[in-house]
XYZ file of C-alpha atoms in Angstrom:
467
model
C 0.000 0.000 0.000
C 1.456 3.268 -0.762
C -0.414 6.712 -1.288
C 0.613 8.885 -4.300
C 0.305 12.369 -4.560
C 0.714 15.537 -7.047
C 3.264 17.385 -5.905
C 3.419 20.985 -7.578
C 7.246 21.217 -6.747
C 7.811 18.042 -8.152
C 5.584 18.591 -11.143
C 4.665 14.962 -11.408
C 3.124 12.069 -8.740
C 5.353 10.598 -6.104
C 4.830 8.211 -3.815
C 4.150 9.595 -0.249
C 7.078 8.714 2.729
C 6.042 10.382 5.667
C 8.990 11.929 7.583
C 7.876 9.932 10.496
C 6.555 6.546 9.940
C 2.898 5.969 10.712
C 2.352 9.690 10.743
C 1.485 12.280 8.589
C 1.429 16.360 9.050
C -0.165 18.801 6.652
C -1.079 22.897 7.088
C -3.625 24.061 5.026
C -4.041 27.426 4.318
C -7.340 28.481 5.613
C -9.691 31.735 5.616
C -8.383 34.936 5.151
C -11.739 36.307 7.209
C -12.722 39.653 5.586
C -16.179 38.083 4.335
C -18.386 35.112 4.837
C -17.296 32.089 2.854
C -18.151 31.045 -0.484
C -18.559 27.412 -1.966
C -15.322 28.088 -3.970
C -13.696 28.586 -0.262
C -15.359 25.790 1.510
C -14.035 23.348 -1.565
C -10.522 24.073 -0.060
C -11.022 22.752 3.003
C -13.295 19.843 1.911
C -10.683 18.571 -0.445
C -8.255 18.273 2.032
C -10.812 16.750 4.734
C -11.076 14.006 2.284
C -6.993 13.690 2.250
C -6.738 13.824 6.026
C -10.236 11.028 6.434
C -8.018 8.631 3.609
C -4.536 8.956 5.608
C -6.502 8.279 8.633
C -7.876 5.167 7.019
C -4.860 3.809 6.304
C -3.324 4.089 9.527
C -1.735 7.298 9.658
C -1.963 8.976 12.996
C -2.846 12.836 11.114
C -1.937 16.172 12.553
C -3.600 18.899 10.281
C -3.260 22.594 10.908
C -5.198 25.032 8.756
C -4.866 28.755 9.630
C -6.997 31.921 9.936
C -5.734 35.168 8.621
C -7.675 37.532 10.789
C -5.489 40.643 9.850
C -4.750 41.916 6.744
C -5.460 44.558 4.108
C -9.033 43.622 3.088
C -10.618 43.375 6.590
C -8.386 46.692 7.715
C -10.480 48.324 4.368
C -13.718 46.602 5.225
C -13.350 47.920 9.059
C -13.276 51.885 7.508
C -15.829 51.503 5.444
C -18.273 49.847 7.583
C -17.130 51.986 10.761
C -16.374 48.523 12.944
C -13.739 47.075 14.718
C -11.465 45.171 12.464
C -11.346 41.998 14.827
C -15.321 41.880 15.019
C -15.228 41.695 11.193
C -12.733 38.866 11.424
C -14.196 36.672 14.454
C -17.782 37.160 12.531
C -16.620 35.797 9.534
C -14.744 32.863 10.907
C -17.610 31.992 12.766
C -19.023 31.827 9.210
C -16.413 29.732 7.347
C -16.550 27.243 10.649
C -20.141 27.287 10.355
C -19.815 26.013 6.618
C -17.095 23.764 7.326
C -19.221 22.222 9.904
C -22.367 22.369 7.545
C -20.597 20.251 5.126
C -19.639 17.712 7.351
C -15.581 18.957 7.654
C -13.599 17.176 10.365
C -12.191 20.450 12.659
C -8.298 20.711 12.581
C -6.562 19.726 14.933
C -4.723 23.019 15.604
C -6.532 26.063 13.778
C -4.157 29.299 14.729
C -5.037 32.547 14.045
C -2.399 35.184 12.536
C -2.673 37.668 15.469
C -1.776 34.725 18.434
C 1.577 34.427 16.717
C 3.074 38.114 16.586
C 5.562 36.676 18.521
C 6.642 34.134 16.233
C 6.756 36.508 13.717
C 9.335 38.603 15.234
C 11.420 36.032 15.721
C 11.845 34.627 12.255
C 12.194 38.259 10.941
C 14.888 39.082 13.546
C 16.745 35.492 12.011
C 16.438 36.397 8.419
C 18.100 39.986 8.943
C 20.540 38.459 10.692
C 21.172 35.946 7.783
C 21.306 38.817 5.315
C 17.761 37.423 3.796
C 15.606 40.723 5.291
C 16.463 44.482 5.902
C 14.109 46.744 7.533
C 13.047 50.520 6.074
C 10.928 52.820 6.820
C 9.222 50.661 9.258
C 8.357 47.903 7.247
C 10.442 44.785 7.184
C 11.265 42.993 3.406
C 12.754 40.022 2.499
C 15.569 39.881 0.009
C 14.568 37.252 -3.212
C 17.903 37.756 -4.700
C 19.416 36.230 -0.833
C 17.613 33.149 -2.210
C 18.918 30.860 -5.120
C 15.537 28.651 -4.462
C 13.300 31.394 -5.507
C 10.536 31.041 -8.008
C 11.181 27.221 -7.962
C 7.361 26.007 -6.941
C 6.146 28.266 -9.293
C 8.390 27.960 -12.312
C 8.957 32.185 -12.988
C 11.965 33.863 -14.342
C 13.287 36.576 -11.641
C 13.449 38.751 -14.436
C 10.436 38.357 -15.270
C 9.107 38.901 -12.157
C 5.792 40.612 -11.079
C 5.703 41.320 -7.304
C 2.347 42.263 -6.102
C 2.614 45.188 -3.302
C 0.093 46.781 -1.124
C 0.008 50.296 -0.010
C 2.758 52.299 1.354
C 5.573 49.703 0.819
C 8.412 52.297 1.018
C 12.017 51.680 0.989
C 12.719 48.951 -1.121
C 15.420 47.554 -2.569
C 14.464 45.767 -5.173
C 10.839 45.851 -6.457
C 10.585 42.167 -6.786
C 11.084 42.110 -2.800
C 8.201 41.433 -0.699
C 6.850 42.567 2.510
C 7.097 40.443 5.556
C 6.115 43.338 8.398
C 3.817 46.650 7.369
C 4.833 49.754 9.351
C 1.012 51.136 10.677
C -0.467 53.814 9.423
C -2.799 56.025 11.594
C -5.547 54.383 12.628
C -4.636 51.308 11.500
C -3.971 47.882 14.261
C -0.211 47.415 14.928
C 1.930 45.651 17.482
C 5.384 46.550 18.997
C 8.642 45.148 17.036
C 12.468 45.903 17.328
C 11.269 47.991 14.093
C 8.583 49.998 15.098
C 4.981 49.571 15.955
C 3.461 47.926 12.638
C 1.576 44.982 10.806
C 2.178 41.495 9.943
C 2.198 40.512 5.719
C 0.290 38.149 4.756
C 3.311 35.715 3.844
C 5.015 35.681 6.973
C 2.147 34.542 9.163
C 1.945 31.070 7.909
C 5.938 30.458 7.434
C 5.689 31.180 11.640
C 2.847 29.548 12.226
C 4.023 26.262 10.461
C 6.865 26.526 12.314
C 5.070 26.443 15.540
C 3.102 23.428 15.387
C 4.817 21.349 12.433
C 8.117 22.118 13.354
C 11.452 22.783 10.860
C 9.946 19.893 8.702
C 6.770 18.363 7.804
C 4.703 15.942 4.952
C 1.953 18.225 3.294
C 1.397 21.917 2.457
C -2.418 22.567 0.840
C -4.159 25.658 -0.418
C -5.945 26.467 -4.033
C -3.829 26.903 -7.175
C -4.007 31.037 -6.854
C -1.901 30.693 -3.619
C 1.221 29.216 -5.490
C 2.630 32.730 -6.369
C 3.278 34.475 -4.457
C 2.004 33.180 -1.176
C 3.148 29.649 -1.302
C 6.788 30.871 -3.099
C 7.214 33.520 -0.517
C 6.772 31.174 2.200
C 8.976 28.789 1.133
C 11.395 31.149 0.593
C 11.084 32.854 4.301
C 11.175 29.577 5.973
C 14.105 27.704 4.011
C 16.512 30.590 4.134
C 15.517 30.701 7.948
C 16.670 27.463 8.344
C 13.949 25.042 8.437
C 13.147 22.338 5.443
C 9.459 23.238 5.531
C 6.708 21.243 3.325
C 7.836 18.068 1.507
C 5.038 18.171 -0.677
C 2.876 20.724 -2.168
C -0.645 20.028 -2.944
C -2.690 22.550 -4.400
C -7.073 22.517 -5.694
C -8.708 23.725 -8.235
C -11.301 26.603 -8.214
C -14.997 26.699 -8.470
C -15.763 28.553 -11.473
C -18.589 30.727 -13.293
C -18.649 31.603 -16.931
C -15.038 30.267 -16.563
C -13.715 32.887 -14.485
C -12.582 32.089 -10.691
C -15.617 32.011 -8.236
C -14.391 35.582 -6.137
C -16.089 38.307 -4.186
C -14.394 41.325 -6.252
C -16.065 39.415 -9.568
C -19.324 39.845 -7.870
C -19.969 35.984 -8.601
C -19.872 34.324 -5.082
C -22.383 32.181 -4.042
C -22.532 31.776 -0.180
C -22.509 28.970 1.646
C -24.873 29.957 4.484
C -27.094 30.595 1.322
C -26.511 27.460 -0.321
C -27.437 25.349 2.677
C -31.116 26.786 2.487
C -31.384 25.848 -0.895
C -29.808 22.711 -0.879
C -29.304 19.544 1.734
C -25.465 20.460 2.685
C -25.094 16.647 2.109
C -25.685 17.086 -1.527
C -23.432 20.336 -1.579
C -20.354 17.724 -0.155
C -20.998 15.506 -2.868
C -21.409 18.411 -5.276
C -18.015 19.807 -4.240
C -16.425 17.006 -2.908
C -16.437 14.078 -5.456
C -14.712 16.006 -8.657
C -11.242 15.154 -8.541
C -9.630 18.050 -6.060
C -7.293 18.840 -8.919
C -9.917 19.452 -11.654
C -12.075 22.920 -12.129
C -15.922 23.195 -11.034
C -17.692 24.977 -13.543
C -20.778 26.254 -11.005
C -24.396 25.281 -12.383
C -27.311 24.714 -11.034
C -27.961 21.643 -13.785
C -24.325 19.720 -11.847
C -26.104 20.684 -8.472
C -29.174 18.950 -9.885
C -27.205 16.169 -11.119
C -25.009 15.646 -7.714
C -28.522 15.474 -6.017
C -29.920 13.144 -8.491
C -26.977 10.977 -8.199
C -26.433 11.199 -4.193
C -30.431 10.395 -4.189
C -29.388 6.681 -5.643
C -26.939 5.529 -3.373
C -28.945 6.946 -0.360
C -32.460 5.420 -1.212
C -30.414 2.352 -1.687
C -29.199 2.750 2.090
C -32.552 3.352 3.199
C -34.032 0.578 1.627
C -31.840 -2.299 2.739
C -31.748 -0.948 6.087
C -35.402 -1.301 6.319
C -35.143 -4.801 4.751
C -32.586 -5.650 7.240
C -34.307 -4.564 10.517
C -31.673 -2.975 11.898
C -28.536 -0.666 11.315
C -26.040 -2.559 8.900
C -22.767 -1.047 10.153
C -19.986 -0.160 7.728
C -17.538 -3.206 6.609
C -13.943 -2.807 8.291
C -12.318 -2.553 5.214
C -12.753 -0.861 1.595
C -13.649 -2.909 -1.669
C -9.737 -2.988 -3.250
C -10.651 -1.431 -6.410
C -11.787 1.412 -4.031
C -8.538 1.477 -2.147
C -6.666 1.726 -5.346
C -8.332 4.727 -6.663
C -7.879 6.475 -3.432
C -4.518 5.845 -3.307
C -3.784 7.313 -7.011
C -3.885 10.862 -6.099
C -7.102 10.813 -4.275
C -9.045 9.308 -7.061
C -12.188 10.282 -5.752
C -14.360 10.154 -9.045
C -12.920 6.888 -9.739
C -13.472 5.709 -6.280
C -17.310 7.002 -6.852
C -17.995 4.610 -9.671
C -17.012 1.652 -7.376
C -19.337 3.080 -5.069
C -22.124 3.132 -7.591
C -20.996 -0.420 -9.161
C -21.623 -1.280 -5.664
C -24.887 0.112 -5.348
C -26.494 -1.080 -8.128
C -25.480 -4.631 -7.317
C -27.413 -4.115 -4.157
C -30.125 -2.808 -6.065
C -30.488 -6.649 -8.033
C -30.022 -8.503 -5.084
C -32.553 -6.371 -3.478
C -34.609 -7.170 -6.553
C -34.217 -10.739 -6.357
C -35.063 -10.901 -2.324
C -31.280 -11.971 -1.227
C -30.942 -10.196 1.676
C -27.720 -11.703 2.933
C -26.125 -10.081 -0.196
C -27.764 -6.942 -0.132
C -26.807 -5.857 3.410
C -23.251 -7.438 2.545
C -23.455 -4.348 -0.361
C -24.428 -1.884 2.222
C -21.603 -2.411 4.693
C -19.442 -1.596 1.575
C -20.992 1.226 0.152
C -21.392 2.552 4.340
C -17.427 2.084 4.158
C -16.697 3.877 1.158
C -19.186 6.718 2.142
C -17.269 6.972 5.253
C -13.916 8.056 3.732
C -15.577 10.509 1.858
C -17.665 11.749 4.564
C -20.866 11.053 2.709
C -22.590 8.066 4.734
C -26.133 9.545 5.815
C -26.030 7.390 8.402
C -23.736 8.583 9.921
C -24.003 10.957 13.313
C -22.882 14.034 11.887
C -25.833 13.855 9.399
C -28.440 12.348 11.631
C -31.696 14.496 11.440
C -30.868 15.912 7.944
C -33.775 15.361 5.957
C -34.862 16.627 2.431
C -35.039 19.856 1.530
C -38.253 22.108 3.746
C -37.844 19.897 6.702
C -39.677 23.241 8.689
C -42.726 21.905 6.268
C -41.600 18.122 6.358
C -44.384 17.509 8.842
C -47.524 19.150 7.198
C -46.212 18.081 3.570
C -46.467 14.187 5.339
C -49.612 14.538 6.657
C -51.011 15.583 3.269
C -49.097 13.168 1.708
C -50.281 10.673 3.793
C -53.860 11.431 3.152
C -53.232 10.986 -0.623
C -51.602 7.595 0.426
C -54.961 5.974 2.269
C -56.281 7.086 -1.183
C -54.173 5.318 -3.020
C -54.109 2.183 -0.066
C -57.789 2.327 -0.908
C -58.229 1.766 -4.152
C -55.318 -1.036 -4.111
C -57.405 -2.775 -1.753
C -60.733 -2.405 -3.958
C -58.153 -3.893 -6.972
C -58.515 -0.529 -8.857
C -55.197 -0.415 -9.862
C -55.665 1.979 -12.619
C -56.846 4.799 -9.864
C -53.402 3.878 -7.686
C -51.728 4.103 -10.258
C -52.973 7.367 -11.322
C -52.343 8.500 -7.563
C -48.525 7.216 -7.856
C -48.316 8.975 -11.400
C -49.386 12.701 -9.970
C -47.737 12.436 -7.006
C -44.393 11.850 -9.472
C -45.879 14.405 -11.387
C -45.441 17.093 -8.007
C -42.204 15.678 -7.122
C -42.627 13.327 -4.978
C -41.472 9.513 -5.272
C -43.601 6.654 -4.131
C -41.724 3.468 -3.042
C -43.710 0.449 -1.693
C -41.232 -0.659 1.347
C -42.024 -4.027 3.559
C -43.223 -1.054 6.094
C -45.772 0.488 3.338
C -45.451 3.035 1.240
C -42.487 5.484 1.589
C -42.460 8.873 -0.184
C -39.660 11.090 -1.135
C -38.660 14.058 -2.878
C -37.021 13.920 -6.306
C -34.861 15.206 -8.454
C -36.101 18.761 -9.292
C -37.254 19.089 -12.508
C-alpha cells in the first residue's frame, strides 16, 4: 500500500514517505476572514478533509493545521468603510467559514491558529532572516531579500526577471521591487503591534511560514491551499522559511477553483455564491458531494444543472441505504475494510471520481439482489458502500448527518400529513383492486415531485430530483 500524490514542486506524482513513519502532518491554508465564505472557499477545506479522512484510514496517525488570517489589508479596508472594529469583522466571519465547514460535514483541525496569536513568532523569524542577510528593515516595514535566495521562483516555475511582485500600499524603501513585505509599518488608525522595528503589521506571507513553524516544526509531509496561492504566497513562504533554516513542506498540494462563466468564483467578480445561502437551498449533504467528489485537482464549472445532477446521483446511493436498512431490521454497520478497487483509486492521487464509480458499481449490485429478495447479499453491499461513504464523509447514516432530511424539513411535517392522506387514497383503491386509480395517484404524485416506493413497512415517499 502506498499513497501517491501531485506534488506541484515536483511537477509529477510521487509516492508519499512520511517523515515519520505511521504519521502524517499537513497545514492548510485556511480563511483569510474579511467576508463570509463562499462554496469556492469551503471546496478548499473539503478537499483536504477528504486527504486527512483517507490517511486516517490507512493508519496514519494525522496532525492537520489550517490557519486563519484575521489581519490583513481587506478586513483593515472593510473595518473603515463599515465603521467597525477590524477583529469583530474577522471573528464574525470565521464563525461563518466554521459554520460552513461544519455544515458540510468537515472534520475540525486539529490546531486552527489565528495570525494575530503568533506576533511573537513573527518577530522572531524576521529578527533570524536579517541576521542571515535574507531581510532588511526601512521605513518601518520589514522585506525580504529574493535575490538572498537561489531557491526562488522554484514552486512556481517564474523567471526573476520576469518577475511581477504584487505590493500593497505604502511599501516604502525597497530595494528591489521584486522584494516582498514580511512586516507593514502602521499607518494612523490602522492595528499594529510593537517590534524591534517599530509599531506595525504582519504581511500576509510571513504569518503562515511562523505559524508552520510552531506546530509542524522545521519539517513536515503536506502543504495545501488552491492553485491562486502558489505565487506568491506559497513561493514567498517557502522562501522565508528555508533561508531561515527550516526544510518546511515536503510536498505541495494545491485545488482547483470553483468557477462561473469560466472565471474564478471571487467576491471582487461579484460571482460568489454563499454557503450559508446554499445550505437553504440545498441539503449540505448534496453540496459535499457536489463539491467534494470532482477530482480536487480538476475545475468546477458552477451550475445549477451539476447541483441537480449531484442530487440526483447522491439520491441513488442513499435510497439504496434506506431501503436495505429497512429490509434488514436494523442498522447494517460499515464493513472494516474498503472494496480494493476502491482502495486503489484512493490511493492514485485521491481518485475520488474513480473511487465514486465503485461506489455506484456497488450500489447497483445491491439494487439486483434487493430485486431478487437476497438479503444476505444486499446488506453485505451496504456495509461496503457505508465504508466507502465513510472516507468521503458522505454516509447519511452517519451521526454528523443524523436528522438531515430533504429539503423544507420546517414543512416536512404538514407536507407528510397531506401526503399521507393521498396515500390511504391510493391504499384504498389497491385494496378495492382498482389499480388503474393507484396508479394514477402514484403517477401525480411523481408528477409534483414526490417519489412513491412500496417498502415491507408500506409506502415510503420522497422528494425527487427537481425538474
Amino acid at each position: 500500500m502506498t499513497i501517491r500524490l501531485y506534488d506541484t514542486s515536483a511537477r509529477q506524482i510521487r509516492d508519499f514517505v512520511p517523515l515519520t513513519a505511521g504519521c502524517v502532518s499537513i497545514y492548510l491554508c485556511g480563511a483569510t476572514v474579511q467576508a463570509a465564505p463562499h462554496i469556492g472557499h469551503i471546496r478548499s477545506g473539503l478537499n483536504f478533509d477528504i486527504m486527512r479522512r483517507w490517511f486516517a484510514y490507512r493508519g496514519y496517525d494525522v496532525t492537520f493545521v489550517r490557519n486563519v488570517t484575521d489581519i490583513d489589508d481587506k478586513i483593515i479596508k472593510k473595518s473603515a468603510e463599515q465603521g467597525r472594529p477590524w477583529w469583530s469583522i474577522g471573528y464574525e466571519n470565521e464563525r461563518a467559514f466554521n459554520d460552513g465547514y461544519d455544515a458540510l460535514g468537515c472534520l475540525p483541525p486539529t490546531y486552527e491558529p489565528r495570525a494575530t496569536g503568533h506576533i511573537t513568532e513573527m518577530i522572531e523569524m524576521m529578527s533570524g532572516l536579517i541576521e542571515r542577510g535574507h531581510a532588511y528593515e526601512a521605513d518601518g516595514n520589514v522585506y525580504f531579500d529574493v535575490r538572498s535566495f537561489p531557491g526562488y521562483l522554484e514552486l512556481s516555475n517564474q523567471d526573476l526577471d520576469d518577475l511581477r511582485q504584487p505590493s500593497g500600499d505604502n511599501e516604502t524603501g525597497k530595494r528591489d521591487k521584486r522584494d516582498f513585505a514580511m512586516w507593514k509599518a502602521s499607518k494612523p488608525g490602522e492595528p499594529s503591534w510593537e517590534t524591534p522595528w517599530g509599531r506595525g503589521r504582519p504581511g500576509w506571507h510571513l504569518e503562515c511560514s511562523a505559524m508552520a513553524h510552531k506546530y509542524l516544526g522545521t519539517a513536515f509531509d503536506i502543504h495545501g491551499g488552491g492553485i491562486d496561492l502558489i505565487f506568491p504566497h506559497h513561493e514567498n513562504e517557502i522562501a522565508q522559511a528555508k533561508a531561515y533554516g527550516d526544510d518546511f513542506a515536503k510536498y505541495w498540494v494545491h485545488n482547483g477553483w470553483v468557477t462561473m462563466s469560466g472565471e474564478k468564483m471571487s467576491k471582487s467578480l461579484g460571482n460568489s455564491v454563499l454557503v450559508s445561502e446554499m445550505v437553504k437551498a440545498w441539503r449540505p449533504i448534496v453540496l459535499r458531494y457536489y463539491l467534494g467528489t470532482p477530482h480536487y485537482r480538476s475545475m468546477i464549472e458552477y451550475s445549477e444543472e451539476a447541483l441537480r445532477e449531484a442530487e440526483s446521483a447522491f439520491a441513488r446511493i442513499e435510497g439504496f441505504v434506506q431501503r436495505v436498512t429497512e429490509k434488514a431490521g436494523e442498522t447494517v454497520a460499515p464493513a472494516t475494510e474498503v472494496p480494493p478497487a476502491f482502495a486503489e483509486a484512493m490511493d492514485d492521487d485521491l481518485g475520488v471520481p474513480q473511487a465514486l464509480a465503485i461506489i455506484h458499481t456497488t450500489v447497483r449490485q445491491g439494487n439486483s439482489a434487493l430485486a431478487a429478495d437476497d438479503k444476505e447479499a444486499a446488506v453485505a453491499r451496504l456495509a461496503e458502500v457505508r465504508a466507502m461513504l465513510g472516507v468521503l464523509g458522505l454516509d447519511p447514516l452517519d451521526e454528523h448527518w443524523a436528522g438531515e432530511s430533504d429539503r423544507g424539513d420546517d414543512l416536512h411535517g404538514v407536507v407528510d400529513t397531506l401526503v399521507r392522506l393521498v396515500l390511504d387514497q391510493r391504499q384504498s383503491a389497491r385494496e378495492r383492486k382498482d389499480w388503474a386509480s393507484a396508479d394514477a395517484i402514484r403517477d401525480q404524485l411523481n408528477q409534483s415531485g414526490l417519489v412513491i416506493e412500496d417498502s415491507p413497512t408500506g409506502p415510503r415517499w420522497t422528494l425527487g430530483p427537481r425538474q
